[in-house]
mmCIF file of C-alpha atoms in Angstrom:
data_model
loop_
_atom_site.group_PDB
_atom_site.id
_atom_site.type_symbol
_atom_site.label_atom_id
_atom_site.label_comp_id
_atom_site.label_asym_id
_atom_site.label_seq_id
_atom_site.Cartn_x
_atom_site.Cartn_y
_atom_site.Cartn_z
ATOM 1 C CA UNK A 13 40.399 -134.281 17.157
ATOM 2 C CA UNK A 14 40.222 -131.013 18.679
ATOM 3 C CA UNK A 15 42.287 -127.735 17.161
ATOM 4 C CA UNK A 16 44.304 -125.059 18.554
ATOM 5 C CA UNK A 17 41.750 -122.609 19.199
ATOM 6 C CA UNK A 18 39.330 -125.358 20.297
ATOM 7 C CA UNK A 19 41.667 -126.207 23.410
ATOM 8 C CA UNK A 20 42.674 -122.708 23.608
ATOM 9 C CA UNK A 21 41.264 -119.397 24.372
ATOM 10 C CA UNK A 22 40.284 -117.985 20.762
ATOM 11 C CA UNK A 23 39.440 -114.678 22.591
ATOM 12 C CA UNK A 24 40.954 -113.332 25.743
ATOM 13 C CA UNK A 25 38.288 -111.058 27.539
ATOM 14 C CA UNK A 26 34.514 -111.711 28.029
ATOM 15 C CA UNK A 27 32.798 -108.439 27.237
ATOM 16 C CA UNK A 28 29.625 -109.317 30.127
ATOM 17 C CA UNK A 29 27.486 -107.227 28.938
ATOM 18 C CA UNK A 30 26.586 -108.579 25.355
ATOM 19 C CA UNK A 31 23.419 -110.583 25.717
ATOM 20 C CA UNK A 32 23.438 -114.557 25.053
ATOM 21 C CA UNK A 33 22.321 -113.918 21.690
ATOM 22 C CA UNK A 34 25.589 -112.196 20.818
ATOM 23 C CA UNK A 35 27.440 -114.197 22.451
ATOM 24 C CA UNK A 36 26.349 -117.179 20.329
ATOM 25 C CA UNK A 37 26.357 -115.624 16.979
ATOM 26 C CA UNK A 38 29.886 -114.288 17.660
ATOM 27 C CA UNK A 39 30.764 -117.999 18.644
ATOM 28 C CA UNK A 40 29.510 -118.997 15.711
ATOM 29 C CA UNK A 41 31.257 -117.027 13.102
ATOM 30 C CA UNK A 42 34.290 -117.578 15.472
ATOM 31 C CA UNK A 43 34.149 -121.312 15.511
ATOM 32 C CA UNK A 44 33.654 -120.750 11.008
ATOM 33 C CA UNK A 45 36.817 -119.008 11.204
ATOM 34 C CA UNK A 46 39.004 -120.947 14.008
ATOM 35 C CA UNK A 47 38.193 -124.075 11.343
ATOM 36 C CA UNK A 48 39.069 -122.492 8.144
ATOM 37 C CA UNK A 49 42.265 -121.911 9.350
ATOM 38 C CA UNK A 50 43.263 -124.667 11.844
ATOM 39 C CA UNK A 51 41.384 -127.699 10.128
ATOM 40 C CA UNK A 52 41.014 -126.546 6.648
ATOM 41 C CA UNK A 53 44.401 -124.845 6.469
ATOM 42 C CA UNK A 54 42.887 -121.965 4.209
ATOM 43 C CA UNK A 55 43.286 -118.482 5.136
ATOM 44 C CA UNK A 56 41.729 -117.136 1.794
ATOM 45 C CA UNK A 57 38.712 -118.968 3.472
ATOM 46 C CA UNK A 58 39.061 -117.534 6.585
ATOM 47 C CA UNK A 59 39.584 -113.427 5.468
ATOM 48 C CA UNK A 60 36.507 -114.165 3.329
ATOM 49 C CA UNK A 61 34.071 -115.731 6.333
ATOM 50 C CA UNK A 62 35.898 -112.673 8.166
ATOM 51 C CA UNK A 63 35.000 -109.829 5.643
ATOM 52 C CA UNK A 64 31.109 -111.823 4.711
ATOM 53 C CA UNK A 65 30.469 -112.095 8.932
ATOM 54 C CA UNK A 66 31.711 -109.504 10.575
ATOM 55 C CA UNK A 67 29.068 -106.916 10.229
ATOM 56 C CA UNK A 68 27.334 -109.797 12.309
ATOM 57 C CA UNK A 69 29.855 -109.469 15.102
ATOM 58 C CA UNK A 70 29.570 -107.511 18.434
ATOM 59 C CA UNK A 71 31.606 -104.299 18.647
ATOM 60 C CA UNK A 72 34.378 -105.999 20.830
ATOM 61 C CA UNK A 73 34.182 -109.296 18.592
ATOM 62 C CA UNK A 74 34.710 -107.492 15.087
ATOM 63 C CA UNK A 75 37.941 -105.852 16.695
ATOM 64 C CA UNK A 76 38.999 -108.724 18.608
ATOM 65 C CA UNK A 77 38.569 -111.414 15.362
ATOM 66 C CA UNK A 78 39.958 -108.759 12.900
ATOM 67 C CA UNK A 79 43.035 -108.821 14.709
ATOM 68 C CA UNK A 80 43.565 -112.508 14.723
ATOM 69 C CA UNK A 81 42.690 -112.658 11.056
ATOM 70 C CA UNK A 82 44.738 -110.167 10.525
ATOM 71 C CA UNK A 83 47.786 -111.616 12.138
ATOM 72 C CA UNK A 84 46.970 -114.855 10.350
ATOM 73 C CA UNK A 85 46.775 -113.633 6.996
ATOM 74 C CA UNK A 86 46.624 -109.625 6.073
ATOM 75 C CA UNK A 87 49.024 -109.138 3.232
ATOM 76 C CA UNK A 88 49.095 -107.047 0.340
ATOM 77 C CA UNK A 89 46.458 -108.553 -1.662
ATOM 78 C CA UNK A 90 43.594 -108.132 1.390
ATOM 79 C CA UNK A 91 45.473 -105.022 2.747
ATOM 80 C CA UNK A 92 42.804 -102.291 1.485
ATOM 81 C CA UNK A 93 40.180 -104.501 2.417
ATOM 82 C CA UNK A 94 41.101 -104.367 5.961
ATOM 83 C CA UNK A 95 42.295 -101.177 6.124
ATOM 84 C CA UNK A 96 38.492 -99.914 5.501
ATOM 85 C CA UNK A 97 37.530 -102.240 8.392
ATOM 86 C CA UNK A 98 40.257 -100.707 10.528
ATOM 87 C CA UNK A 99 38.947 -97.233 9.872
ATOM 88 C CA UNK A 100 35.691 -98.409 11.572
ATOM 89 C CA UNK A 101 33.600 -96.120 13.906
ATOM 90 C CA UNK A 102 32.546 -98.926 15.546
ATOM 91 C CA UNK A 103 32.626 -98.748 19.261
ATOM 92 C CA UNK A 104 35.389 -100.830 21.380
ATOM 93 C CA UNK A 105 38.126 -100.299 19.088
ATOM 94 C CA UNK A 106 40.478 -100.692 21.809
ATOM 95 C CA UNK A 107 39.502 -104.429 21.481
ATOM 96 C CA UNK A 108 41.625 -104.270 18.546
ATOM 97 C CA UNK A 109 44.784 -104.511 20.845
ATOM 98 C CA UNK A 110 45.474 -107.180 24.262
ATOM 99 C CA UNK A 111 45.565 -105.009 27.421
ATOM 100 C CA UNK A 112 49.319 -106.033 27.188
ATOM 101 C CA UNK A 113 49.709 -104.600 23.552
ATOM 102 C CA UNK A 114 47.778 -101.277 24.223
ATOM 103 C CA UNK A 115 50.343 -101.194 27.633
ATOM 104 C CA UNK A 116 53.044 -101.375 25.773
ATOM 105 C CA UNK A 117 51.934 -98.572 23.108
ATOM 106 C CA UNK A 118 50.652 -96.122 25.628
ATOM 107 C CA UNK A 119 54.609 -96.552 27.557
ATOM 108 C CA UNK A 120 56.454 -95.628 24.528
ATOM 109 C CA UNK A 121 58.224 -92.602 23.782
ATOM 110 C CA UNK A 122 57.434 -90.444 20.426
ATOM 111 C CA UNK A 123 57.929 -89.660 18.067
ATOM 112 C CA UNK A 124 58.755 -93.287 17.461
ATOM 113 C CA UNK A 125 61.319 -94.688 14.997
ATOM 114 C CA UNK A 126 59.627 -97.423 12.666
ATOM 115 C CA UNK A 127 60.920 -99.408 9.420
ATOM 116 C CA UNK A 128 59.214 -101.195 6.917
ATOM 117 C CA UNK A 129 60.136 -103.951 4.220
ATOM 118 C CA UNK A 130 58.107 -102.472 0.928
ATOM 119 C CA UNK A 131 58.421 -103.671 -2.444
ATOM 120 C CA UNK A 132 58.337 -100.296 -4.536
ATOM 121 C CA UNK A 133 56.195 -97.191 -4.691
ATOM 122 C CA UNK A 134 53.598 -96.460 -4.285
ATOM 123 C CA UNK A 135 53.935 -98.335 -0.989
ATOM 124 C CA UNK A 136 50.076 -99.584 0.299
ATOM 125 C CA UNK A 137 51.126 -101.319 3.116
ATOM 126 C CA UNK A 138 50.145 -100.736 6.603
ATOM 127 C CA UNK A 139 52.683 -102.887 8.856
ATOM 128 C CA UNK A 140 55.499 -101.291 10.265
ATOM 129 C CA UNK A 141 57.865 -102.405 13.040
ATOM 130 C CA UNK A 142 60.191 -101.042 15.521
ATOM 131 C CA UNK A 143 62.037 -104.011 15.031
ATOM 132 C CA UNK A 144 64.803 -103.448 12.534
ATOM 133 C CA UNK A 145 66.608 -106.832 12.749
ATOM 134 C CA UNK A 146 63.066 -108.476 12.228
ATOM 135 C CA UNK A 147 62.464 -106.305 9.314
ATOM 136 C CA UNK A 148 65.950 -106.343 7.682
ATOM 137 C CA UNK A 149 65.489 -110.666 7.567
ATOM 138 C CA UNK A 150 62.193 -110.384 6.546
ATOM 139 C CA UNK A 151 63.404 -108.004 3.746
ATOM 140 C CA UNK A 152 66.477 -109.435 2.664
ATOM 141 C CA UNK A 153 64.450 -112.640 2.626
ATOM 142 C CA UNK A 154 62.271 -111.246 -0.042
ATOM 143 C CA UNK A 155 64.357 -108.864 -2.019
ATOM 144 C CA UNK A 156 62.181 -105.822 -0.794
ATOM 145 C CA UNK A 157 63.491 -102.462 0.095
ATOM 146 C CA UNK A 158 63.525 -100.729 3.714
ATOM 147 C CA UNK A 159 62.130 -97.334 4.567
ATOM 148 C CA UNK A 160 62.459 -95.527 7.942
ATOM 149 C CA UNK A 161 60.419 -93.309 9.382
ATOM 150 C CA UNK A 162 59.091 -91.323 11.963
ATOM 151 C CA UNK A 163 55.630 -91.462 13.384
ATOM 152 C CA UNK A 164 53.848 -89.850 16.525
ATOM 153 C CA UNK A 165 51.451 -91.775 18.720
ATOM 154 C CA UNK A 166 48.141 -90.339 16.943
ATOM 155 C CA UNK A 167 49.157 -91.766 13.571
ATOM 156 C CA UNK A 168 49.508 -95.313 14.918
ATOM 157 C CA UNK A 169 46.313 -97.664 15.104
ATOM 158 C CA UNK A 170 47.695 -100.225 16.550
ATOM 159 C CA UNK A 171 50.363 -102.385 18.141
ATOM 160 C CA UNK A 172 50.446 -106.009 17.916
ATOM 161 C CA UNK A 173 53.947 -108.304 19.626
ATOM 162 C CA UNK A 174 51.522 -111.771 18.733
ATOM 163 C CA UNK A 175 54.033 -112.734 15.797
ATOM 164 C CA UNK A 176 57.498 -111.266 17.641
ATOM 165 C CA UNK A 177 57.886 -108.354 14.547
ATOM 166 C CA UNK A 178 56.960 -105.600 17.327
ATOM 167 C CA UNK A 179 54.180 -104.580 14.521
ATOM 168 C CA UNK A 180 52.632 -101.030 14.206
ATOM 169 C CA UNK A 181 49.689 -100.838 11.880
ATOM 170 C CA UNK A 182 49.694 -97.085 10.065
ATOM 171 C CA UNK A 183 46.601 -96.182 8.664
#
């Protein structure tokens, strides 16, 4: 039986110049991860093949697989943890973001108005949206507060629309 990410593209762009050997350790790790959480169903399993493996990774990989992991699974307990990996100096970091994602962050107008669903201070969390409706369910859901705020273009590190909450990650 094959899984999601077997039939489907795990990764999006082919980064040509990383020689075969990095292409098949990446593959590897990626293939550990895509089965944690598709066949296994464990995404504790998955941050932590993530956070053991991706020093392995190529530069474009480690940005590319973060993201997905991150999407996946980053919450508050494994927030600091990536947040250390997102402060990288690792080349590629645009990999972090599609082409389609970086597009859509690169078009917008700033200062930029951005909520967040928190549940008290201090407030560690790095997802915030520009979605307010998606944010007002998500905290009324939850019994968590909502902040507003807002932010200029060099204090966002990224933009993901993969899970529809328009999410900005703050550093």
């Amino acid at each position: 039986m094959k899984t999601y990410n077997e039939t489907h593209e795990f990764t999006r762009r082919n980064p040509s110049y990383l020689t075969a050997k990095e292409r098949l350790r990446d593959a590897k790790i990626a293939r550990k991860i895509v089965y944690a959480h598709d066949v296994e169903g464990d995404n504790d399993k998955m941050v932590e093949i993530f956070f053991t493996k991706c020093y392995l990774l190529s530069n474009p990989r480690y940005w590319e697989i973060m993201r997905t992991v991150w999407c996946a699974a980053g919450n508050a307990s494994n927030v600091e943890r990536f947040r250390a990996l997102m402060r990288s100096t690792r080349p590629a970091k645009s990999w972090f973001m599609t082409p389609e994602d970086k597009k859509t962050l690169d078009g917008l107008d700033y200062p930029i108005s951005l909520w967040r669903a928190y549940k008290g201070e201090p407030d560690k969390g790095i997802s915030w949206s520009s979605n307010f409706e998606w944010v007002k369910e998500y905290a009324d859901s939850r019994g968590l507060q909502i902040k507003n705020r807002l932010f200029n273009k060099d204090e966002i590190f990224a933009y993901i629309s993969r899970r529809g909450e328009d999410e900005f990650i703050i550093l």
